[in-house]
Backbone as a chain_set.jsonl record, in Angstrom:
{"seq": "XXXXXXXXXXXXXXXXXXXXXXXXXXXXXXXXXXXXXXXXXXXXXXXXXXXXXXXXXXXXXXXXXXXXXXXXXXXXXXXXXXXXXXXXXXXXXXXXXXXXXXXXXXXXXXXXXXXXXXXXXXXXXXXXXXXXXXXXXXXXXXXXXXXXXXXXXXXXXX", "coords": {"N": [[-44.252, -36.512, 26.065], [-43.268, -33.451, 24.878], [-44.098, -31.809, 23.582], [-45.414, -28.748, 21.863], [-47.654, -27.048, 23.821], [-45.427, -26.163, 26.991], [-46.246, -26.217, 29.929], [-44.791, -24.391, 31.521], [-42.182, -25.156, 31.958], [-40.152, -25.857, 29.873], [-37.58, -27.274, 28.052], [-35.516, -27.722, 30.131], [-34.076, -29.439, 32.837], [-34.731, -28.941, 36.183], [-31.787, -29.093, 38.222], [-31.413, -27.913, 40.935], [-33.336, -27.277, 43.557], [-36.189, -24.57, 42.952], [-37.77, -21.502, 43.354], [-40.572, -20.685, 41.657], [-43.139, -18.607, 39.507], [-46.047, -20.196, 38.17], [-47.758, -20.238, 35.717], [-51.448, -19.234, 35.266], [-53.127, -19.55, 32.98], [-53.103, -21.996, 31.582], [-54.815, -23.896, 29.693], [-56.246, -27.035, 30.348], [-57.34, -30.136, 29.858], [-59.034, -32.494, 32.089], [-59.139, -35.6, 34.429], [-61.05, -36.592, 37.474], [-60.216, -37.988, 40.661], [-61.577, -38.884, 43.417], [-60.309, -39.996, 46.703], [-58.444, -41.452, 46.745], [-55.786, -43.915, 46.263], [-52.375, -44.76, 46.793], [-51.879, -47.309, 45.864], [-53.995, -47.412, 43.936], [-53.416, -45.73, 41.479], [-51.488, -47.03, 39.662], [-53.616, -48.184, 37.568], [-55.32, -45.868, 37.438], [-53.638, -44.115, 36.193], [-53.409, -45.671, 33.972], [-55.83, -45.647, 32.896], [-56.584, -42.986, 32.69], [-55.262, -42.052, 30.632], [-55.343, -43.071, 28.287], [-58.161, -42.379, 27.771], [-57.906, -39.631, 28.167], [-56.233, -38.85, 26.012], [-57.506, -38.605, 23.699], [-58.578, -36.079, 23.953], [-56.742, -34.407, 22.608], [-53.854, -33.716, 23.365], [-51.519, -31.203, 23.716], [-49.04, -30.879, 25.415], [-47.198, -32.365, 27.807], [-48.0, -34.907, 29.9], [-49.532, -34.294, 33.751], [-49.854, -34.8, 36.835], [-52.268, -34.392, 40.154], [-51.789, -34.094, 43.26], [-54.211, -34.016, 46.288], [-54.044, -33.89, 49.378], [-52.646, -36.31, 51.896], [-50.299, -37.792, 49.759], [-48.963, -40.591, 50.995], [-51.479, -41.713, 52.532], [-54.928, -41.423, 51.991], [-55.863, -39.596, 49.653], [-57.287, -36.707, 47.151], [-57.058, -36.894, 43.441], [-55.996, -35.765, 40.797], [-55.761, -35.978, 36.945], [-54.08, -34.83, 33.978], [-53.809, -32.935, 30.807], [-52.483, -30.421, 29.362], [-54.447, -28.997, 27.033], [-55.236, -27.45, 23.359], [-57.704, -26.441, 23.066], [-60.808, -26.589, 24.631], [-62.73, -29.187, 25.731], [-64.616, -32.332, 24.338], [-64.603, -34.502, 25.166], [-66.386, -37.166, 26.662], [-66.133, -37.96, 29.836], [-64.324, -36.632, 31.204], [-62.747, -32.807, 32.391], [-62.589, -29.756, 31.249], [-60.171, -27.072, 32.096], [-57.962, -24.766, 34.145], [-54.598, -25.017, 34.48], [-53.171, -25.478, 37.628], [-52.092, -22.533, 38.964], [-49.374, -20.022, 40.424], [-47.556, -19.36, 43.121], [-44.973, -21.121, 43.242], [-42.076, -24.306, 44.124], [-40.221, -25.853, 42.673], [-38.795, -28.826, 41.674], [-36.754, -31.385, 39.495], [-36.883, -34.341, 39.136], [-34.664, -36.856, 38.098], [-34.972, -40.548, 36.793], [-36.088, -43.436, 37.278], [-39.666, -44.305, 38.337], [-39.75, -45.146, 40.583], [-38.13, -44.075, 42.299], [-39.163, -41.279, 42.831], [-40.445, -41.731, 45.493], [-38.412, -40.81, 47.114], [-36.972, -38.402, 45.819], [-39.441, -36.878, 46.676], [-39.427, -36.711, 49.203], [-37.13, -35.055, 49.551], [-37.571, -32.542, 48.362], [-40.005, -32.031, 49.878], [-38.598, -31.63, 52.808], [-36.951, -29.824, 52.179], [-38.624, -27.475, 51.577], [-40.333, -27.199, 53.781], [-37.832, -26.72, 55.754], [-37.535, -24.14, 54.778], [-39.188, -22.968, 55.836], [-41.992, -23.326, 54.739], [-45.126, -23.174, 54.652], [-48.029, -25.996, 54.719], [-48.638, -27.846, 51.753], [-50.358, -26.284, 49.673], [-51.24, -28.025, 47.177], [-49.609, -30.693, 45.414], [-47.664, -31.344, 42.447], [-46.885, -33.447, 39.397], [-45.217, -33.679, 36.716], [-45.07, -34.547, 34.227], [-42.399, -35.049, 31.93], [-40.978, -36.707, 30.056], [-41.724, -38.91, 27.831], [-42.859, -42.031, 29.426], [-43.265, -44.339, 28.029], [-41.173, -44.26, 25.911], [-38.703, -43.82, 26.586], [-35.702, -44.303, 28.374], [-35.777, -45.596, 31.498], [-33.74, -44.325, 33.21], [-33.364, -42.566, 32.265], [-35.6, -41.065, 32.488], [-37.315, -37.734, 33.23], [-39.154, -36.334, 35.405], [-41.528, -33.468, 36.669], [-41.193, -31.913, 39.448], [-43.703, -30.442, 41.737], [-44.529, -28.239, 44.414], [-46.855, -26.281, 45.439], [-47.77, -23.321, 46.564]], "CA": [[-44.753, -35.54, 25.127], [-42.566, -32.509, 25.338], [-44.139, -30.423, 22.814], [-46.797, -28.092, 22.331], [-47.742, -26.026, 25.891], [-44.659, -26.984, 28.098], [-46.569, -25.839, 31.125], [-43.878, -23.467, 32.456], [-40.705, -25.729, 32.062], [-39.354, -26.239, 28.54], [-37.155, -28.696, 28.305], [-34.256, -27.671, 30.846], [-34.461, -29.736, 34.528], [-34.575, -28.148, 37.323], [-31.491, -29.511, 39.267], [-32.211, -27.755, 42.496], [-34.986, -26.665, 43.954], [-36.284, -23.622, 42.107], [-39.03, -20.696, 43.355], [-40.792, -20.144, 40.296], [-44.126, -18.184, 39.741], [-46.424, -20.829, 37.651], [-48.603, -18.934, 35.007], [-52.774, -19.562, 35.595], [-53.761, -19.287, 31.995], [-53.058, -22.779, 30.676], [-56.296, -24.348, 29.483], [-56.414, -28.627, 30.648], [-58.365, -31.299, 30.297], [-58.142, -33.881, 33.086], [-59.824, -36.947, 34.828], [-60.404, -36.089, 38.376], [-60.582, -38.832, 41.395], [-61.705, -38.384, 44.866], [-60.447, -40.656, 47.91], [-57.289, -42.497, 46.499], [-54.718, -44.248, 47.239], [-51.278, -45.065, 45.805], [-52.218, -48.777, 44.983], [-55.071, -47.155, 42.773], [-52.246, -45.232, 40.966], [-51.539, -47.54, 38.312], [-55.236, -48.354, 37.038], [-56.034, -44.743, 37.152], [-53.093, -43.147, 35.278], [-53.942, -45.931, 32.656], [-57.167, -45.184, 32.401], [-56.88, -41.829, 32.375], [-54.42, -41.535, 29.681], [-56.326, -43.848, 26.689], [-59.487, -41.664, 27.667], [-57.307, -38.023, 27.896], [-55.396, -38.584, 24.588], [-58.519, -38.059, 22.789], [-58.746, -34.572, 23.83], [-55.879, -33.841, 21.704], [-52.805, -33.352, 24.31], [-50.435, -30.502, 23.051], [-48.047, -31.319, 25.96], [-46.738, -33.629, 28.837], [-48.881, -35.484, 31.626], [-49.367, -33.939, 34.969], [-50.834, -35.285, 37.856], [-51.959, -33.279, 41.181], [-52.128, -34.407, 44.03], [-54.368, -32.845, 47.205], [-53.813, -34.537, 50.919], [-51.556, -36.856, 52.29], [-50.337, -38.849, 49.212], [-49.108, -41.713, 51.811], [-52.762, -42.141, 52.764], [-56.197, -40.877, 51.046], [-55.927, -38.196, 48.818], [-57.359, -36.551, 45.841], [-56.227, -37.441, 42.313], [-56.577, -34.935, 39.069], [-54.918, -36.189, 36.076], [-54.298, -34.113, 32.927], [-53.084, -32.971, 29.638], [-53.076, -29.202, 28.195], [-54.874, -28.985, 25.481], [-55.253, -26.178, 22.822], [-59.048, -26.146, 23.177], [-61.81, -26.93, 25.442], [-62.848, -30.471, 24.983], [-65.984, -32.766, 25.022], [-64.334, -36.286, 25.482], [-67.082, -37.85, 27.784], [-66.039, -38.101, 31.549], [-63.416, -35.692, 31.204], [-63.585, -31.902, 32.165], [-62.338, -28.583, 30.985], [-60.251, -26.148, 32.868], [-56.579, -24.591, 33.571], [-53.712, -25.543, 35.649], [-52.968, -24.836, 38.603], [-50.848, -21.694, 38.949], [-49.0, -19.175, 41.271], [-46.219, -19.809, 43.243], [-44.496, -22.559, 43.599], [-41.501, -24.524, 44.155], [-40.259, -27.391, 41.701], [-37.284, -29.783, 41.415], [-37.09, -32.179, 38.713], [-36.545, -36.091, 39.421], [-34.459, -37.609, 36.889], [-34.669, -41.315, 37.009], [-37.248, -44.175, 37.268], [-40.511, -44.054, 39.249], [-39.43, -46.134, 42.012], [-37.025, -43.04, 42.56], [-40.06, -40.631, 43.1], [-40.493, -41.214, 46.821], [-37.322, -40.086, 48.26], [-37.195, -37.45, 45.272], [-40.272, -36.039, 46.992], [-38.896, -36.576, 50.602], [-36.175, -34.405, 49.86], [-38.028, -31.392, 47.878], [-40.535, -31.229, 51.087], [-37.579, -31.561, 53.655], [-36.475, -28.413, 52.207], [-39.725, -26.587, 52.016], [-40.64, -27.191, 55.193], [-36.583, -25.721, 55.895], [-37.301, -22.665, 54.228], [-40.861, -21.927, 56.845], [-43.005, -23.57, 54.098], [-46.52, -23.847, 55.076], [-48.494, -27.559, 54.343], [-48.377, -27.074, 50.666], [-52.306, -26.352, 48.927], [-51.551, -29.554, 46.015], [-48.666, -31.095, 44.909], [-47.825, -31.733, 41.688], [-45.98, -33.837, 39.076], [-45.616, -32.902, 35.289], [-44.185, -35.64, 33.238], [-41.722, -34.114, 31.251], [-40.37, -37.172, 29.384], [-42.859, -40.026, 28.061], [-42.226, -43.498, 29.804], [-43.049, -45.069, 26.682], [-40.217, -44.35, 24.445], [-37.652, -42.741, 27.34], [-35.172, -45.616, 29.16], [-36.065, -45.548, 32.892], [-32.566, -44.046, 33.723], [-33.317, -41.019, 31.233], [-37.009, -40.368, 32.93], [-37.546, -36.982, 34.022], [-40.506, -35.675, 36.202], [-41.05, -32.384, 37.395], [-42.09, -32.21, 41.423], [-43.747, -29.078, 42.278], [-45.034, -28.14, 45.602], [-47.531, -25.262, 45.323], [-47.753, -22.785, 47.858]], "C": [[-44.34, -34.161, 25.625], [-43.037, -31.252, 23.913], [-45.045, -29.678, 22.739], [-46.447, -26.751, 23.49], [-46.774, -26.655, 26.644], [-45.066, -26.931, 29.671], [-46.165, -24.796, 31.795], [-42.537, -24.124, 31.845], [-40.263, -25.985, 30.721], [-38.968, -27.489, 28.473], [-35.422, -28.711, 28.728], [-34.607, -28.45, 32.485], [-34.423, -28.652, 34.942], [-34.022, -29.257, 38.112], [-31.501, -29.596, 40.505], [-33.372, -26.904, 42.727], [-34.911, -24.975, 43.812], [-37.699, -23.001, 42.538], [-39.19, -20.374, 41.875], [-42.748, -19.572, 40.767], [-45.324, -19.16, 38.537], [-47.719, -19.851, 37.109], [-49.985, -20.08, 34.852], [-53.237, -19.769, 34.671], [-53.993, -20.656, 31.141], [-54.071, -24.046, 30.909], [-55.884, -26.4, 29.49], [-57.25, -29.625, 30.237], [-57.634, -32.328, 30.903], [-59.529, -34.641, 33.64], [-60.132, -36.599, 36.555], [-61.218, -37.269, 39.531], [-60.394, -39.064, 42.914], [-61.051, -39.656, 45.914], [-59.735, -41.942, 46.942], [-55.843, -42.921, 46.991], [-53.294, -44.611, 46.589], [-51.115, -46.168, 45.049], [-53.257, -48.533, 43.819], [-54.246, -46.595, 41.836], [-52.266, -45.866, 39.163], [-52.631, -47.744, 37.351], [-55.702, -47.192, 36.714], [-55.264, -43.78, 36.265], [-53.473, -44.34, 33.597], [-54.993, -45.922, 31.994], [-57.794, -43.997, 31.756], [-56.281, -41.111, 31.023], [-54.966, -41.829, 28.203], [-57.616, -42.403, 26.762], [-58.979, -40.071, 27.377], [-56.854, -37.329, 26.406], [-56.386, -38.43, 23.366], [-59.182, -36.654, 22.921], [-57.961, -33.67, 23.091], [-54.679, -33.063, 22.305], [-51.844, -32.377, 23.318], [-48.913, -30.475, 24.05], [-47.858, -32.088, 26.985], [-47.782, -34.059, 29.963], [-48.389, -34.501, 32.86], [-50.262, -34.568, 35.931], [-50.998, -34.218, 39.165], [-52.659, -33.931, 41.815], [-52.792, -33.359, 45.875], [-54.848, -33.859, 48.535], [-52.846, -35.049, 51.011], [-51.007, -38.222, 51.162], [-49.682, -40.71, 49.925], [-50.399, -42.854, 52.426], [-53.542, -41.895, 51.741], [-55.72, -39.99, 50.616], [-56.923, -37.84, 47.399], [-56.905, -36.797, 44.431], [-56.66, -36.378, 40.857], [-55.461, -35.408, 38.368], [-55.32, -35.623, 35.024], [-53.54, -34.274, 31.857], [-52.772, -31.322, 29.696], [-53.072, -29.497, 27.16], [-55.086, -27.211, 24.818], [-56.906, -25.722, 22.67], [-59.9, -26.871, 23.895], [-62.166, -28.43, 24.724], [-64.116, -31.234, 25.327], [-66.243, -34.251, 25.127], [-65.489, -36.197, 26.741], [-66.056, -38.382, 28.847], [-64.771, -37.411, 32.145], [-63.844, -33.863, 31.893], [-62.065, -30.766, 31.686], [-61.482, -27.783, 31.814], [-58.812, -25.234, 32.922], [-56.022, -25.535, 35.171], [-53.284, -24.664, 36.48], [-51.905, -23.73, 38.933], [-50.62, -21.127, 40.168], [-47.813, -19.554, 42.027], [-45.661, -21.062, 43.86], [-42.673, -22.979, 43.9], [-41.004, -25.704, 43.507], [-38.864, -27.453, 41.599], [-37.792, -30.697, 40.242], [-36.321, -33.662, 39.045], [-36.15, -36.856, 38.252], [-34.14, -38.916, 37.055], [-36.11, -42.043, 36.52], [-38.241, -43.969, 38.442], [-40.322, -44.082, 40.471], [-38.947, -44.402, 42.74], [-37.882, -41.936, 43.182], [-40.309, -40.336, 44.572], [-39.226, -39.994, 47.545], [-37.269, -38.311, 47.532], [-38.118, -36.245, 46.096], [-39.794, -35.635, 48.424], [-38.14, -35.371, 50.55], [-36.631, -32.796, 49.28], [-39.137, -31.183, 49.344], [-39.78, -31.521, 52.369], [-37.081, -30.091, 52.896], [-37.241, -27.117, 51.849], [-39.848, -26.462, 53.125], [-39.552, -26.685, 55.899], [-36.757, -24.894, 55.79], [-38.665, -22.527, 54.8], [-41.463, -22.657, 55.783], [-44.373, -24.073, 54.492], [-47.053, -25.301, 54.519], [-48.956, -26.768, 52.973], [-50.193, -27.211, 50.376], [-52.085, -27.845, 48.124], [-49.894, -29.471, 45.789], [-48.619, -31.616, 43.487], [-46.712, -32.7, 40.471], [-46.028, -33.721, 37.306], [-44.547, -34.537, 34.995], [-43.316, -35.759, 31.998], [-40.915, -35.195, 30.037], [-41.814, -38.552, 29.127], [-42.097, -42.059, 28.026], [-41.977, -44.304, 28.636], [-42.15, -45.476, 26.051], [-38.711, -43.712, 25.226], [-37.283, -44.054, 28.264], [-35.646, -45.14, 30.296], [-34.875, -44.667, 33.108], [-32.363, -42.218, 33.292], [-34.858, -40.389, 31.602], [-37.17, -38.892, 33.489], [-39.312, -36.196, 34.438], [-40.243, -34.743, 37.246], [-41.995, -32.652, 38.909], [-42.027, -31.367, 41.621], [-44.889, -29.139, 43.314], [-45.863, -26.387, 45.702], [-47.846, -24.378, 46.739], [-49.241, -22.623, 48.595]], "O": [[-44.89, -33.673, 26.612], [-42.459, -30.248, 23.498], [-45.806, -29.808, 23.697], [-45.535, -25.979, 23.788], [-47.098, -27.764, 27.067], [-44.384, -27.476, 30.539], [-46.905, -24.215, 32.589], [-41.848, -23.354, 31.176], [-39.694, -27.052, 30.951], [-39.599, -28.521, 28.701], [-34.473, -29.265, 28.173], [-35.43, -27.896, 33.215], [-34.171, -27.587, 34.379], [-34.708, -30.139, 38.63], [-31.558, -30.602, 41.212], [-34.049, -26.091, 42.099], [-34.042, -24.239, 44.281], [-38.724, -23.627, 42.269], [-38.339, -19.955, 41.09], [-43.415, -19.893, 41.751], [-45.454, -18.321, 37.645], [-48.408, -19.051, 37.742], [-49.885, -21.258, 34.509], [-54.245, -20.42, 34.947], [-54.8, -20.674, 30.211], [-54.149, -24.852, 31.835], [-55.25, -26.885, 28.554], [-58.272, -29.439, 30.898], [-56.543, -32.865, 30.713], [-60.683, -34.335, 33.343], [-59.054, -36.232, 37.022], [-62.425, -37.498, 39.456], [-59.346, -39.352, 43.492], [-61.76, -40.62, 45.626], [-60.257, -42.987, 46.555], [-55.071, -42.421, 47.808], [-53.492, -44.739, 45.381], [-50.512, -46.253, 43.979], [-53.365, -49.325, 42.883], [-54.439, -47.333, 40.87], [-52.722, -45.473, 38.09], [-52.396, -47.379, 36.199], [-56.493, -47.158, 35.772], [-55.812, -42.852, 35.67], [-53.711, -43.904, 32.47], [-55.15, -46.128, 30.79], [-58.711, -43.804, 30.958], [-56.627, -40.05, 30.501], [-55.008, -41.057, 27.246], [-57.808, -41.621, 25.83], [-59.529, -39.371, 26.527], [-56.947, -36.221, 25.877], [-56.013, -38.163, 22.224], [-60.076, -36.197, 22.208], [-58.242, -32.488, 22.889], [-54.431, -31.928, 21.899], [-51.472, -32.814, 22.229], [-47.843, -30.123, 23.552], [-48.864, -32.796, 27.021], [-48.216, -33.277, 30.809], [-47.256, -34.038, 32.987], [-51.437, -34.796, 35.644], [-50.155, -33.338, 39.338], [-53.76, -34.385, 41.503], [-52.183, -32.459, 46.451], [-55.919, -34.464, 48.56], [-51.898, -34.586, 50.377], [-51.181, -39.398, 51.483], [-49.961, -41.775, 49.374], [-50.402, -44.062, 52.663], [-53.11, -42.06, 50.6], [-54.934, -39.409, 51.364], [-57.24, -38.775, 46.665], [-55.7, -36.968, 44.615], [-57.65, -36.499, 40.136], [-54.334, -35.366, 38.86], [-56.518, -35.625, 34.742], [-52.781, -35.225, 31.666], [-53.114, -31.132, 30.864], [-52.249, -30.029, 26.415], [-55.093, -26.156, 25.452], [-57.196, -24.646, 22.147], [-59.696, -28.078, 23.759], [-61.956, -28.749, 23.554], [-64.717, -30.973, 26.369], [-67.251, -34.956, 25.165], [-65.468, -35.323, 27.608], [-65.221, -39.234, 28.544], [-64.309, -37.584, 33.273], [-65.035, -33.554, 31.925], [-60.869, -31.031, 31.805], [-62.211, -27.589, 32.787], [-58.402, -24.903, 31.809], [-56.476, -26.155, 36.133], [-53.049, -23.468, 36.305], [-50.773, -24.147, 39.181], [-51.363, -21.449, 41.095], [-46.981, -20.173, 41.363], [-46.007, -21.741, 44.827], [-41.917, -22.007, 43.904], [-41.526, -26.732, 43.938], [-38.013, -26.571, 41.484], [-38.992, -30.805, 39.993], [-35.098, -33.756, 39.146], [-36.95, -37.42, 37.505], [-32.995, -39.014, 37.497], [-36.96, -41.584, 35.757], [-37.792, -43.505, 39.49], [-40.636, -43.249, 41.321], [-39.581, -43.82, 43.62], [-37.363, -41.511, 44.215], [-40.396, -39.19, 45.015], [-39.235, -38.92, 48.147], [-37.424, -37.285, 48.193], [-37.772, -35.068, 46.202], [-39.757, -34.463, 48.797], [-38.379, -34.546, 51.433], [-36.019, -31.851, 49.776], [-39.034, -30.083, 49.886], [-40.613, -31.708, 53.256], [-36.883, -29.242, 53.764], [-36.745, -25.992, 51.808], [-39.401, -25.425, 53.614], [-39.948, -26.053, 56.878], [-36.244, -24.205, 56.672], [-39.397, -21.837, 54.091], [-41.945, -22.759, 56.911], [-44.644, -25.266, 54.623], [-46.256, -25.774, 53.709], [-49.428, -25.634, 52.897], [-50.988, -28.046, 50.807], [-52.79, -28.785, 48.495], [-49.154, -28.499, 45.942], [-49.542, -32.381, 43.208], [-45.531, -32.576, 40.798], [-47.146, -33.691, 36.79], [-43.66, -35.186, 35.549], [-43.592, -36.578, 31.121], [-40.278, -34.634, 29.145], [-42.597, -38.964, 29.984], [-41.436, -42.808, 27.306], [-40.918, -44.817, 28.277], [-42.022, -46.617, 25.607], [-37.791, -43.23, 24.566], [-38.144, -44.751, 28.801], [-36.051, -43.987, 30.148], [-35.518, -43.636, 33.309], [-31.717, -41.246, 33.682], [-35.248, -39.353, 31.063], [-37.123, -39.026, 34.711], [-40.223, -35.729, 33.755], [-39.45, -34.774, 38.187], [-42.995, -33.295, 39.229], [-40.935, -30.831, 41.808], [-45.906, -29.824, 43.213], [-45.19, -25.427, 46.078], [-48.123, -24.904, 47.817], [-49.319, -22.161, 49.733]]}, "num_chains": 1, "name": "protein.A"}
C-alpha cells in the first residue's frame, strides 16, 4: 500500500544508504509488543495487520524495532492513518521522526538479514552511535508484489 501518507519516501528506493531528516508529524495507529522475538514475528505481523486495517491505513506497513532484534526486543507495528482511531487494542500516535539513515532492500524477506547487516556495518563506519529503534516501512505489499519485486525500506534512527 503505496498510497496515501508515504511516510517520507514516495515511491523512489533508496539504493544507497541515504542521511535523511524523517518528519515527526505523521499521525499512526499501531499494535505495540513488549519482549519478542523473531519466531513471534510471523503471528504478530498477522495479527496485527487484520486488526490495523480497520483503522483505515492511508499508507504502507512499518514495523519498529527497539533492542537487539537477534534476541528480545520490542515490537510496534503500524499504519498511518488520516485520523485518530478507536479500533480496540490499538493506539493512536505519530511516527517516529528525526534523523535517520535508510537504505531500501529490494528482494524477498529471507534477504532482510544481510540487507540489515550491511546498512549497520556502515553506520557503525561512519561513528554511528547504537541506533535509538530501527525501523522497516513496507513500501511494496507482499500480497500482490512477486518476492523478487519486494521492496522494504531499512532505517536506522539516530
Amino acid at each position: 500500500m503505496t498510497s496515501g501518507v508515504p511516510l517520507y519516501f514516495g515511491d523512489d528506493a533508496f539504493l544507497h544508504a541515504t542521511e535523511v531528516s524523517l518528519p515527526a508529524d505523521i499521525l499512526v495507529a499501531t499494535k505495540h509488543f513488549p519482549d519478542v522475538t523473531l519466531d513471534d514475528l510471523p503471528e504478530l505481523f498477522d495479527e496485527s495487520f487484520e486488526i490495523l486495517a480497520q483503522a483505515g491505513p492511508v499508507g504502507p506497513a512499518f514495523a519498529q524495532y527497539i533492542g537487539d532484534p537477534t534476541d528480545v526486543f520490542d515490537l510496534t507495528i503500524g499504519f498511518p492513518v488520516a485520523a485518530p482511531t478507536d479500533v480496540e487494542d490499538t493506539e493512536t500516535g505519530l511516527f517516529p521522526g528525526g534523523p535517520a539513515l535508510i537504505m531500501s532492500h529490494i528482494g524477498g524477506f529471507d534477504g532482510l538479514g544481510s540487507a540489515w547487516d550491511s546498512l549497520m556495518e556502515l553506520h557503525f563506519a561512519r561513528g554511528g552511535a547504537q541506533p535509538r529503534a530501527t525501523l522497516e516501512i513496507y513500501a511494496t505489499d507482499p500480497s500482490g508484489t512477486p518476492q523478487e519485486d519486494l521492496r522494504t525500506d531499512l532505517i536506522i534512527l539516530y
